[in-house]
C-alpha cells in the first residue's frame, strides 16, 4: 500500500479528514522549503503538495503565479525541487508528499529519468496539471510502476464519462477543483461541492480531495463534510508572501493550526 | 502521395498537437469541437463564411507577379499572394471571421483574444464590432507599449485591452491570461485564438479557416503563371499564414513548402524566435510541439524585429510537417528581413509587414540560384503600416 493510501486508511479509521496544504518549492527561498514543509506537518498537515515552478502556469491565479516567478528568479528547477524532497525525507519519513506542476519541465528531464529520481527521492504522488488522462496513459502506468500515484483533477464541468476515466487511470486520491477558474479564486461554491462530490464518489473508490477557493477554517470545515481531504494553497502562499522570509515559517503554522482544529472538531 | 488526413480525432499530428490542458478546460474544448464539427458539415455555415470573406474581407486576394523584383535578382520569378490587401491589412481576419461566426452559432455573446503585435487583436476587435459582441483582448504589458497605435485601434473598435503583467509580459503570457479568463467565464465566452497553436481543435480549425489562402492560389497560379509554383514560401511565428497557404498544397507533388522563422540577431546568438530550427519538442499552451526552452524546461524569451513572429512555440502541424520532411524550415535574420522590406518598398511600391519580409528575404536569397522560368510563391501575409516606427527607429530616424 502506498504512503498516500496508508494515510487515508489511518484517517478513515480515526474518523478524521485529511488536510493537504500546498506551497511552491523555492518560495520565498530554497533554504526555507524544508522548514516550511516541516512547519505544515507540525500544524497538522496529513499530506503535502509541493509546487514545481513553471514559466507558464496556465491554470494558476495571480498568487501562485507570483510565487512561481519568485522561485524561478532564484533559479529553482525540477532538479532542485527533487533535492528539497530528499532533504525533507531525511527529517520526515512518514508524511506523504505530492509534486504538483506542469508537463514541460518533466518532459525536458525525460519522463522515465524523472520518475526514477522522484521515486528515489521519496515522492509519493504527482499532479501534472496539463496531463489529462487521455494524453498520458503511458506516463500514468510508468508512475504506478515506480510506486508513485498519478493524481488527476476533476472539475465542475467534468462529465460522468471523464469521472469514470479519471477514477480508472488515477490513484492516490482525486482532486476535485471546486470552482470554475484558476487557483486562488474567491468564489467557492459549497452547494456545488455538496452536489458533485457524491456523484464522483459513486464512480470511484479513490478518496476525494477538494481544493481551489478554500481560504479559512469555516470553508474547510464545510468542505470536509462531504470530502475526504481539504486542499489549501493560495491562502498559505499569500501568508508567505506577506510574512516575508523571516516570519514565513511561524506564520504558516499560525494559519494552518485553526484549520486543523476545525476539521477535527465534531461536526 | 498518400492522402493527408491529419489531425486524428483528438488533434494529433503524429506525436504533436493533442489536448494538454487542465481538467477545467476539457469540457469547453469538447463543446467547441462538437460545434465546429457541426459547422464544417453545414453548407449554410460555409455559404455565410464565403459571403463574409467576399464582401467584408475583400476576398479573393490577388496574386501579383513582382516582375521588377524578379528581374533585379535575376533568377526565379517571384509571385506575391496579397493578403496585405485584406480588410485590417493581414491574413488574420480570415480566421477571426470564421471563429466569430462559430461563436455566434454557439450563442456566446463575449469573445476574448490574445495578441502580440496587435494584428490578431485588431482582427478580433473588428469582427466583434461587426457582429455586436463584447470583446476583451489580452496583450503583454511590454507589447502594449511597443504597439501603442494598435492598442488605440482596438479601443476605437470597442474592445477592452488588458495589459498582462505576469511572466515575460509578452504574447505567451497574454495567451496564458486569455486561457485563465476562458476557464473562469466559459459559459458566455468564446476564445478566438489567433494562430494554429493551442489545444485541439484550434490548430485544425485555424488552419481550415486560413486555408482559403492556399485554395485560391491553387486556382490563381495556373491562370496567372501557367502552372503551380516550384515552391511556396511563408513566414512562421505561430504559423497560421503558412499553414493557410501550405495546407492545400500538401498533396500537390513537385511543390516545395518552405517556412521561414525569425533568426533575430542570428541563431548562434540565442536571440531569435526559431522554434523549429533551434528548439526541441515539449508541451506548452495545450499542445505538444517544438519549443524554445532552457535546460529546466522553462520557456525562454524570444527576440525578433517582427513582433508577430516573437513566439517561443509553433503550431503542431508545422512540427509534423518538419519531421515528416514534407515542409522545410529555415530562419532569416532581422537584418535580412529589413533589407527585403526596403527592397519591396522601392522596387514594387508595396510596404510589407516585417513578418512577411522574412518570407520575402528567403525568396530573394534562393531566387538568383534558380532558372528564370522557376516560380516562387510568397505569402505576403500583411502590410507594413504598423511597422513604420520599428523600421524608422532601426534606420536611426525619429518620427
XYZ file of C-alpha atoms in Angstrom:
666
model
C 0.000 0.000 0.000
C 1.359 3.442 -0.928
C 2.119 6.044 1.716
C -0.852 8.070 0.474
C -3.284 5.134 0.608
C -1.976 4.214 4.034
C -2.501 7.756 5.320
C -6.094 7.843 4.069
C -6.720 4.436 5.626
C -5.431 5.607 9.022
C -7.526 8.777 8.851
C -10.593 6.773 7.915
C -10.273 4.502 10.939
C -9.821 7.598 13.114
C -12.859 9.246 11.537
C -10.769 12.244 10.509
C -10.376 14.241 7.300
C -7.067 14.906 5.551
C -5.599 18.396 5.473
C -3.428 18.960 2.387
C -1.531 22.269 2.205
C 0.246 23.429 -0.966
C 3.355 25.573 -1.223
C 5.622 26.411 -4.167
C 9.118 24.921 -3.927
C 11.789 27.585 -3.515
C 9.441 30.400 -2.420
C 10.382 32.597 -0.597
C 13.837 30.981 -0.537
C 15.106 27.495 -1.460
C 16.516 27.051 2.061
C 13.061 27.631 3.560
C 11.163 24.935 1.678
C 12.045 22.078 4.034
C 11.418 24.157 7.211
C 8.060 25.257 5.724
C 7.070 21.654 4.942
C 8.008 20.633 8.498
C 6.017 23.524 9.943
C 2.982 22.460 7.902
C 3.274 18.922 9.268
C 3.608 20.224 12.828
C 0.484 22.334 12.308
C -1.461 19.244 11.291
C -0.921 18.558 7.600
C -1.552 14.944 6.578
C -0.249 15.108 3.013
C 1.926 17.818 1.423
C 1.635 19.250 -2.070
C 4.809 20.868 -3.337
C 4.544 23.019 -6.454
C 7.215 22.830 -9.176
C 7.766 26.347 -10.604
C 6.985 26.763 -14.328
C 7.343 29.791 -16.594
C 3.794 29.442 -17.988
C 1.409 28.319 -15.248
C -1.794 28.463 -17.292
C -4.127 27.088 -14.603
C -2.896 29.226 -11.730
C -4.207 32.512 -10.411
C -2.045 35.531 -9.576
C -0.965 34.368 -6.090
C 0.508 31.043 -7.208
C 1.895 32.691 -10.381
C 3.823 35.231 -8.323
C 5.242 32.570 -6.007
C 6.433 30.593 -9.045
C 8.033 33.715 -10.512
C 9.861 34.357 -7.243
C 11.180 30.796 -7.212
C 12.213 30.958 -10.896
C 14.126 34.176 -10.244
C 16.093 32.216 -7.665
C 16.838 29.635 -10.331
C 14.747 26.825 -8.858
C 14.294 23.987 -11.361
C 12.916 20.464 -11.149
C 16.316 19.049 -10.090
C 16.404 21.470 -7.156
C 12.880 20.503 -6.184
C 13.907 16.839 -6.067
C 16.868 17.779 -3.830
C 14.433 19.538 -1.494
C 12.306 16.385 -1.356
C 15.394 14.322 -0.477
C 16.269 16.792 2.293
C 12.714 16.651 3.626
C 12.757 12.843 3.619
C 15.824 12.893 5.872
C 13.755 14.614 8.573
C 10.322 13.134 7.820
C 9.973 9.594 6.511
C 6.212 9.321 7.016
C 4.288 12.263 5.599
C 3.194 11.623 2.007
C 4.470 14.235 -0.436
C 2.928 15.071 -3.797
C 4.612 17.147 -6.507
C 2.293 19.397 -8.494
C 3.323 21.111 -11.702
C 3.199 21.217 -15.480
C 4.321 18.701 -18.100
C 7.177 20.516 -19.789
C 9.809 20.522 -17.015
C 9.171 16.793 -16.573
C 9.443 16.048 -20.294
C 12.588 18.183 -20.510
C 14.189 15.947 -17.866
C 12.832 12.856 -19.612
C 9.745 11.275 -18.092
C 11.412 7.977 -17.125
C 14.504 9.626 -15.719
C 12.274 11.972 -13.714
C 10.178 9.104 -12.334
C 13.327 7.204 -11.317
C 14.671 10.219 -9.464
C 11.310 11.151 -7.938
C 10.787 7.628 -6.598
C 14.320 7.557 -5.212
C 13.849 10.998 -3.590
C 10.676 9.878 -1.821
C 7.892 11.448 -3.885
C 4.549 9.682 -3.312
C 2.247 11.303 -5.832
C 2.227 13.520 -8.918
C -0.269 16.059 -10.198
C 0.622 17.170 -13.715
C -1.921 19.892 -14.342
C -1.791 19.790 -18.145
C -1.778 15.984 -18.465
C -5.390 14.909 -18.850
C -5.828 11.110 -18.634
C -6.304 10.751 -22.416
C -2.848 12.140 -23.184
C -0.798 10.280 -20.611
C -1.757 6.627 -20.227
C 1.909 5.576 -20.580
C 3.064 8.120 -18.005
C 0.386 7.037 -15.516
C 1.336 3.354 -15.898
C 5.006 4.145 -15.523
C 4.381 6.299 -12.419
C 2.473 3.420 -10.823
C 5.303 1.002 -11.622
C 7.618 3.432 -9.807
C 5.332 3.344 -6.763
C 4.116 6.883 -7.407
C 0.407 7.723 -7.501
C -0.702 9.666 -10.599
C -3.339 12.062 -9.256
C -5.814 13.730 -11.596
C -8.068 16.768 -11.376
C -11.826 16.804 -11.792
C -13.858 19.966 -12.388
C -17.495 21.023 -12.003
C -17.753 20.580 -15.784
C -16.354 17.016 -15.855
C -18.786 14.580 -17.451
C -19.644 11.196 -15.913
C -17.568 9.529 -18.602
C -14.496 11.574 -17.632
C -15.044 10.963 -13.924
C -15.024 7.224 -14.580
C -11.923 7.532 -16.784
C -10.021 9.541 -14.155
C -11.063 7.071 -11.470
C -9.671 4.241 -13.587
C -6.330 5.842 -14.582
C -5.615 7.734 -11.359
C -4.561 6.524 -7.945
C -3.853 8.005 -4.509
C -6.753 10.438 -4.479
C -8.861 12.523 -6.844
C -8.534 16.257 -6.718
C -11.878 17.993 -7.268
C -11.409 21.597 -8.328
C -14.340 23.210 -6.591
C -14.875 26.120 -8.921
C -14.610 27.277 -12.492
C -11.452 29.280 -12.797
C -7.880 29.332 -11.642
C -6.229 28.628 -8.285
C -6.902 31.193 -5.584
C -10.224 32.476 -6.893
C -12.583 33.594 -4.157
C -15.939 32.215 -5.209
C -16.093 28.764 -3.643
C -19.498 27.235 -4.345
C -20.303 24.977 -1.395
C -23.624 23.822 -2.766
C -21.856 22.650 -5.931
C -19.339 20.711 -3.819
C -22.137 19.083 -1.821
C -23.870 18.097 -5.058
C -20.880 16.910 -7.091
C -18.797 15.002 -4.548
C -21.411 12.237 -4.078
C -21.589 11.854 -7.883
C -17.816 11.378 -8.019
C -17.901 9.038 -5.033
C -20.389 6.826 -6.843
C -17.923 6.413 -9.721
C -14.675 5.724 -7.843
C -13.265 4.150 -4.714
C -10.442 6.706 -4.501
C -10.518 9.297 -1.705
C -11.727 12.717 -2.862
C -9.835 15.915 -2.095
C -11.413 19.298 -2.730
C -9.414 22.440 -3.458
C -9.335 25.812 -5.277
C -11.026 28.551 -3.217
C -10.711 27.242 0.359
C -9.485 30.126 2.499
C -10.223 29.565 6.184
C -11.331 27.192 8.933
C -15.007 27.666 8.165
C -14.823 26.899 4.440
C -12.504 23.956 5.188
C -14.931 22.556 7.751
C -17.865 22.835 5.356
C -15.977 21.173 2.502
C -14.841 18.358 4.831
C -18.493 17.441 5.435
C -18.531 15.611 2.120
C -14.881 15.383 1.009
C -12.102 13.123 2.355
C -9.470 15.807 2.093
C -9.252 19.588 2.018
C -6.553 21.191 -0.157
C -5.474 24.715 0.688
C -2.859 26.544 -1.385
C -3.208 30.165 -2.412
C -4.187 31.280 1.076
C -0.952 29.807 2.503
C 1.154 31.344 -0.244
C -0.461 34.723 0.429
C 0.602 34.339 4.046
C 4.176 33.505 2.991
C 4.182 36.469 0.609
C 3.078 38.952 3.241
C 5.215 37.477 6.028
C 8.471 37.550 4.075
C 11.312 35.079 4.539
C 11.938 35.877 8.192
C 8.439 35.168 9.504
C 7.059 32.757 6.879
C 7.567 29.544 8.869
C 5.897 30.860 12.031
C 3.029 32.442 10.118
C 2.017 29.364 8.106
C 1.848 27.396 11.358
C -0.417 30.013 12.899
C -2.585 29.953 9.771
C -2.926 26.181 9.470
C -3.454 25.192 13.128
C -7.027 26.537 13.478
C -7.980 24.924 10.168
C -6.750 21.571 11.532
C -8.744 22.160 14.722
C -11.884 22.976 12.737
C -11.528 19.773 10.698
C -11.153 17.669 13.863
C -13.997 19.356 15.777
C -17.187 17.276 15.974
C -19.451 18.299 13.094
C 1.186 10.676 -52.489
C -0.795 9.286 -49.565
C -3.988 11.013 -48.539
C -3.213 13.526 -45.841
C -5.932 13.419 -43.206
C -4.382 14.841 -40.044
C -5.107 15.533 -37.280
C -6.710 12.467 -35.671
C -9.896 12.758 -33.613
C -8.037 14.143 -30.603
C -5.956 16.582 -32.580
C -2.712 14.668 -33.002
C -0.344 15.318 -35.890
C 1.911 12.300 -35.344
C 3.414 12.870 -31.873
C 2.436 16.566 -31.877
C -0.713 18.528 -31.033
C -3.266 16.963 -28.694
C -5.161 18.431 -25.756
C -2.777 19.240 -22.897
C -4.967 21.367 -20.664
C -6.188 21.356 -17.087
C -9.398 19.447 -16.495
C -11.237 22.749 -16.040
C -10.966 23.347 -19.810
C -11.621 19.841 -21.140
C -15.356 20.186 -21.329
C -15.184 23.583 -23.053
C -12.869 22.163 -25.707
C -15.115 19.178 -26.301
C -18.083 21.502 -26.694
C -16.088 23.618 -29.153
C -15.007 20.540 -31.141
C -18.589 19.359 -31.437
C -19.840 22.788 -32.507
C -17.075 23.178 -35.072
C -17.716 19.689 -36.487
C -21.363 20.557 -36.967
C -20.467 23.804 -38.754
C -17.955 22.061 -41.022
C -20.710 19.818 -42.295
C -23.272 22.599 -42.655
C -23.441 24.139 -46.157
C -25.255 27.147 -44.690
C -22.237 27.914 -42.498
C -19.890 27.647 -45.478
C -22.128 29.948 -47.508
C -22.256 32.509 -44.719
C -18.470 32.398 -44.322
C -17.934 32.755 -48.088
C -20.240 35.758 -48.195
C -18.401 37.495 -45.361
C -14.992 36.712 -46.861
C -16.063 38.148 -50.200
C -17.964 41.242 -49.112
C -16.434 42.159 -45.762
C -12.832 40.932 -46.041
C -12.491 41.576 -49.787
C -11.518 38.099 -50.972
C -10.224 36.652 -53.124
C -6.924 38.422 -52.660
C -4.926 38.668 -55.889
C -1.605 37.115 -56.746
C 0.837 39.672 -58.121
C 3.848 38.915 -60.308
C 6.673 41.033 -58.856
C 8.480 41.465 -62.177
C 10.910 44.240 -61.254
C 11.926 42.429 -58.091
C 12.383 39.162 -60.014
C 14.373 40.970 -62.702
C 16.598 42.557 -60.071
C 17.551 39.225 -58.532
C 17.882 37.658 -61.952
C 16.536 34.177 -61.301
C 13.181 32.666 -60.364
C 10.007 34.647 -60.892
C 8.578 35.883 -57.598
C 4.807 35.930 -57.136
C 3.123 37.519 -54.122
C -0.149 36.357 -52.576
C -1.574 39.685 -51.484
C -3.052 39.014 -48.040
C -1.946 42.565 -47.186
C -4.923 43.783 -49.205
C -7.476 42.193 -46.876
C -9.626 44.309 -44.577
C -7.497 45.179 -41.498
C -4.341 44.586 -43.526
C -3.384 40.990 -42.873
C -4.450 37.355 -43.144
C -5.597 37.333 -39.502
C -9.165 38.329 -40.370
C -9.804 35.122 -42.386
C -9.709 33.277 -39.075
C -11.461 35.784 -36.823
C -14.449 35.967 -39.177
C -14.727 32.179 -39.078
C -14.431 31.924 -35.311
C -16.825 34.826 -34.722
C -19.469 33.134 -36.870
C -18.913 29.971 -34.837
C -19.188 31.922 -31.560
C -22.469 33.364 -32.759
C -23.779 29.893 -33.581
C -22.774 28.713 -30.117
C -24.666 31.606 -28.551
C -21.613 33.182 -26.901
C -22.042 36.957 -26.601
C -18.486 37.629 -25.383
C -15.226 36.949 -27.237
C -11.680 37.156 -25.933
C -8.355 37.069 -27.756
C -4.622 37.220 -27.117
C -2.391 39.386 -29.242
C 1.313 40.089 -29.658
C 1.890 42.841 -32.202
C -1.808 43.600 -32.114
C -2.843 42.408 -35.578
C -4.889 39.474 -34.310
C -6.307 41.683 -31.552
C -7.405 44.224 -34.156
C -8.899 41.480 -36.336
C -10.776 40.080 -33.313
C -11.989 43.534 -32.222
C -13.093 44.179 -35.808
C -15.308 41.110 -36.071
C -16.644 41.652 -32.547
C -17.805 45.110 -33.655
C -19.150 43.656 -36.903
C -21.275 41.021 -35.074
C -22.139 43.066 -31.985
C -20.155 41.092 -29.432
C -18.339 42.172 -26.301
C -14.576 41.874 -26.830
C -11.647 41.654 -24.412
C -8.093 41.450 -25.743
C -5.142 40.342 -23.608
C -1.818 41.854 -24.573
C 1.540 41.654 -22.826
C 2.293 44.887 -20.976
C 5.581 45.164 -22.896
C 3.727 44.827 -26.197
C 1.116 47.466 -25.321
C 4.000 49.921 -25.008
C 5.609 48.813 -28.284
C 2.320 48.844 -30.222
C 0.503 51.946 -28.994
C -1.337 52.503 -32.283
C -2.811 49.026 -32.421
C -3.972 49.366 -28.810
C -5.828 52.501 -29.842
C -7.265 50.824 -32.943
C -8.707 48.051 -30.756
C -10.222 50.610 -28.397
C -11.747 52.526 -31.315
C -13.385 49.266 -32.365
C -14.939 48.933 -28.928
C -12.644 46.305 -27.382
C -11.223 46.399 -23.886
C -7.450 45.860 -23.932
C -5.994 44.331 -20.775
C -2.206 44.644 -20.330
C -0.748 41.411 -18.916
C 1.886 41.958 -16.232
C 2.805 38.329 -15.497
C 5.816 36.338 -16.734
C 7.771 37.972 -19.540
C 4.815 40.314 -20.236
C 4.639 39.316 -23.919
C 2.495 37.192 -26.246
C 2.912 33.868 -24.435
C 1.788 35.457 -21.174
C -1.181 37.079 -22.923
C -2.162 33.593 -24.106
C -1.899 32.219 -20.553
C -4.081 35.042 -19.270
C -6.694 34.578 -22.005
C -6.867 30.870 -21.090
C -7.431 31.829 -17.447
C -10.232 34.185 -18.463
C -11.793 31.449 -20.580
C -11.661 28.898 -17.733
C -13.433 31.373 -15.483
C -16.069 32.642 -17.965
C -16.507 29.642 -20.194
C -20.314 29.753 -20.172
C -20.700 33.025 -22.063
C -17.256 33.370 -23.626
C -15.647 32.207 -26.864
C -11.857 32.294 -27.044
C -10.650 33.366 -30.514
C -7.081 32.035 -30.754
C -5.087 33.803 -33.455
C -2.755 31.098 -34.658
C -2.540 27.377 -35.423
C -1.422 26.584 -31.859
C -3.264 25.876 -28.610
C -5.209 22.715 -27.732
C -7.277 20.794 -30.302
C -9.441 21.823 -32.149
C -7.693 25.204 -32.513
C -4.713 24.163 -34.706
C -7.066 22.372 -37.105
C -9.807 24.991 -37.013
C -7.498 27.973 -37.580
C -5.768 26.066 -40.391
C -9.121 25.340 -42.013
C -10.209 28.984 -41.849
C -6.837 30.178 -43.181
C -6.598 27.585 -45.932
C -8.781 29.783 -48.127
C -5.411 31.406 -48.959
C -3.935 28.259 -50.478
C -7.175 27.188 -52.159
C -7.271 30.479 -54.046
C -3.606 30.072 -55.022
C -4.288 26.617 -56.472
C -6.689 28.269 -58.937
C -4.849 31.529 -59.444
C -1.335 30.242 -60.174
C -2.199 28.250 -63.327
C -4.256 31.177 -64.634
C -1.556 33.773 -63.976
C 1.706 31.838 -64.152
C 0.733 28.894 -66.341
C 1.335 26.311 -63.622
C 1.704 25.701 -59.906
C 4.766 27.206 -58.194
C 8.021 25.331 -57.602
C 7.985 26.490 -54.016
C 5.552 28.174 -51.625
C 7.274 30.375 -49.052
C 5.693 31.803 -45.892
C 6.886 33.217 -42.575
C 6.275 31.179 -39.433
C 5.707 32.544 -35.932
C 2.798 30.513 -34.603
C 2.375 29.607 -38.247
C -1.186 30.467 -39.319
C -0.473 32.223 -42.603
C 1.990 29.458 -43.532
C -0.472 26.682 -42.669
C -3.146 28.557 -44.634
C -1.110 28.610 -47.829
C 0.672 25.236 -47.302
C -2.304 23.068 -46.442
C -3.973 22.877 -49.886
C -0.520 22.223 -51.411
C 0.452 19.315 -49.124
C -0.848 16.758 -51.618
C 0.432 18.599 -54.716
C 3.599 16.877 -55.907
C 6.583 18.913 -57.002
C 5.728 21.930 -54.865
C 8.260 22.638 -52.092
C 6.851 24.140 -48.914
C 9.289 26.459 -47.128
C 8.555 28.020 -43.742
C 10.723 30.944 -42.663
C 11.316 31.573 -38.979
C 12.792 34.633 -37.301
C 16.535 34.230 -36.711
C 16.604 37.585 -34.891
C 20.220 38.567 -34.321
C 21.323 35.133 -35.573
C 20.643 31.578 -34.417
C 24.115 31.373 -32.833
C 23.429 34.399 -30.583
C 20.450 32.698 -28.895
C 18.459 35.884 -29.616
C 15.874 34.576 -32.040
C 12.394 33.051 -32.277
C 13.158 29.968 -34.393
C 11.361 27.157 -32.518
C 11.537 24.658 -35.398
C 15.129 25.395 -36.407
C 16.588 25.641 -32.898
C 14.051 24.322 -30.372
C 13.058 20.892 -29.129
C 9.701 19.211 -28.510
C 7.764 19.902 -25.326
C 4.315 20.858 -24.050
C 3.024 24.434 -23.943
C -0.319 26.138 -24.380
C -2.264 22.936 -24.686
C -0.239 21.100 -27.332
C 2.989 19.223 -27.906
C 5.289 20.957 -30.363
C 8.768 22.417 -30.844
C 9.569 24.977 -28.138
C 12.354 27.348 -27.205
C 13.198 26.297 -23.671
C 16.087 26.133 -21.243
C 17.611 23.002 -19.706
C 14.994 23.008 -16.932
C 12.090 23.016 -19.385
C 11.252 26.659 -18.707
C 10.058 28.580 -21.757
C 12.542 31.277 -22.728
C 12.100 34.753 -24.141
C 12.291 35.247 -27.871
C 13.748 38.028 -29.988
C 12.688 39.300 -33.387
C 12.379 42.673 -35.075
C 8.902 41.475 -36.001
C 6.559 41.234 -33.015
C 4.271 38.835 -34.896
C 6.982 36.164 -35.074
C 8.013 36.620 -31.435
C 6.572 33.366 -30.043
C 8.507 30.523 -28.343
C 6.312 27.748 -29.778
C 4.882 26.899 -33.194
C 1.760 25.189 -34.461
C 1.945 21.381 -34.032
C 1.168 20.692 -37.689
C 4.371 22.508 -38.650
C 6.253 20.296 -36.183
C 4.813 17.292 -38.013
C 5.491 18.697 -41.496
C 9.102 19.295 -40.429
C 9.647 15.794 -39.033
C 7.908 14.146 -41.997
C 10.039 16.134 -44.418
C 7.054 17.470 -46.391
C 7.998 21.059 -45.489
C 11.402 22.670 -44.953
C 12.077 25.302 -42.320
C 14.753 27.939 -42.459
C 15.442 31.123 -40.496
C 16.114 34.677 -41.642
C 17.783 37.398 -39.541
C 16.356 40.792 -38.600
C 18.885 42.424 -40.931
C 17.932 40.296 -43.956
C 14.219 40.828 -43.311
C 14.716 44.609 -43.105
C 16.647 44.596 -46.375
C 13.809 42.687 -48.051
C 11.324 45.165 -46.576
C 13.168 48.097 -48.187
C 13.652 46.256 -51.478
C 9.944 45.575 -51.882
C 9.067 49.172 -50.967
C 11.432 50.599 -53.587
C 11.061 48.081 -56.404
C 7.357 47.248 -56.307
C 5.691 50.072 -54.342
C 4.423 47.645 -51.701
C 5.186 48.157 -47.995
C 5.182 44.656 -46.484
C 4.767 43.654 -42.839
C 8.071 42.804 -41.156
C 6.729 39.268 -40.621
C 6.118 38.777 -44.360
C 9.504 40.389 -45.060
C 11.122 37.261 -43.590
C 9.475 35.110 -46.266
C 10.440 37.628 -48.953
C 14.045 37.669 -47.749
C 14.308 33.925 -48.185
C 12.790 34.116 -51.676
C 15.360 36.774 -52.566
C 18.135 34.525 -51.242
C 17.186 31.473 -53.310
C 15.789 33.134 -56.465
C 19.185 34.014 -58.044
C 20.264 30.354 -57.948
C 17.162 29.193 -59.806
C 16.319 29.249 -63.534
C 14.320 32.222 -64.869
C 11.271 30.078 -65.545
C 11.112 28.822 -61.947
C 8.230 30.224 -59.916
C 8.281 31.160 -56.242
C 5.008 31.972 -54.493
C 5.475 34.119 -51.385
C 2.652 34.707 -48.938
C 2.639 38.446 -48.352
C 0.694 37.943 -45.149
C 0.306 41.570 -44.112
C 1.043 45.190 -44.863
C 3.730 47.163 -43.095
C 1.942 50.314 -41.934
C 2.082 49.015 -38.349
C 5.867 48.719 -38.602
C 6.688 52.328 -39.511
C 8.033 53.087 -36.031
C 10.210 49.979 -35.842
C 11.707 50.475 -39.283
C 12.331 54.191 -38.724
C 13.970 53.505 -35.387
C 16.240 50.880 -36.941
C 17.240 53.416 -39.577
C 18.048 55.980 -36.868
C 15.099 58.173 -37.787
C 12.811 59.796 -35.212
C 9.204 60.037 -36.443
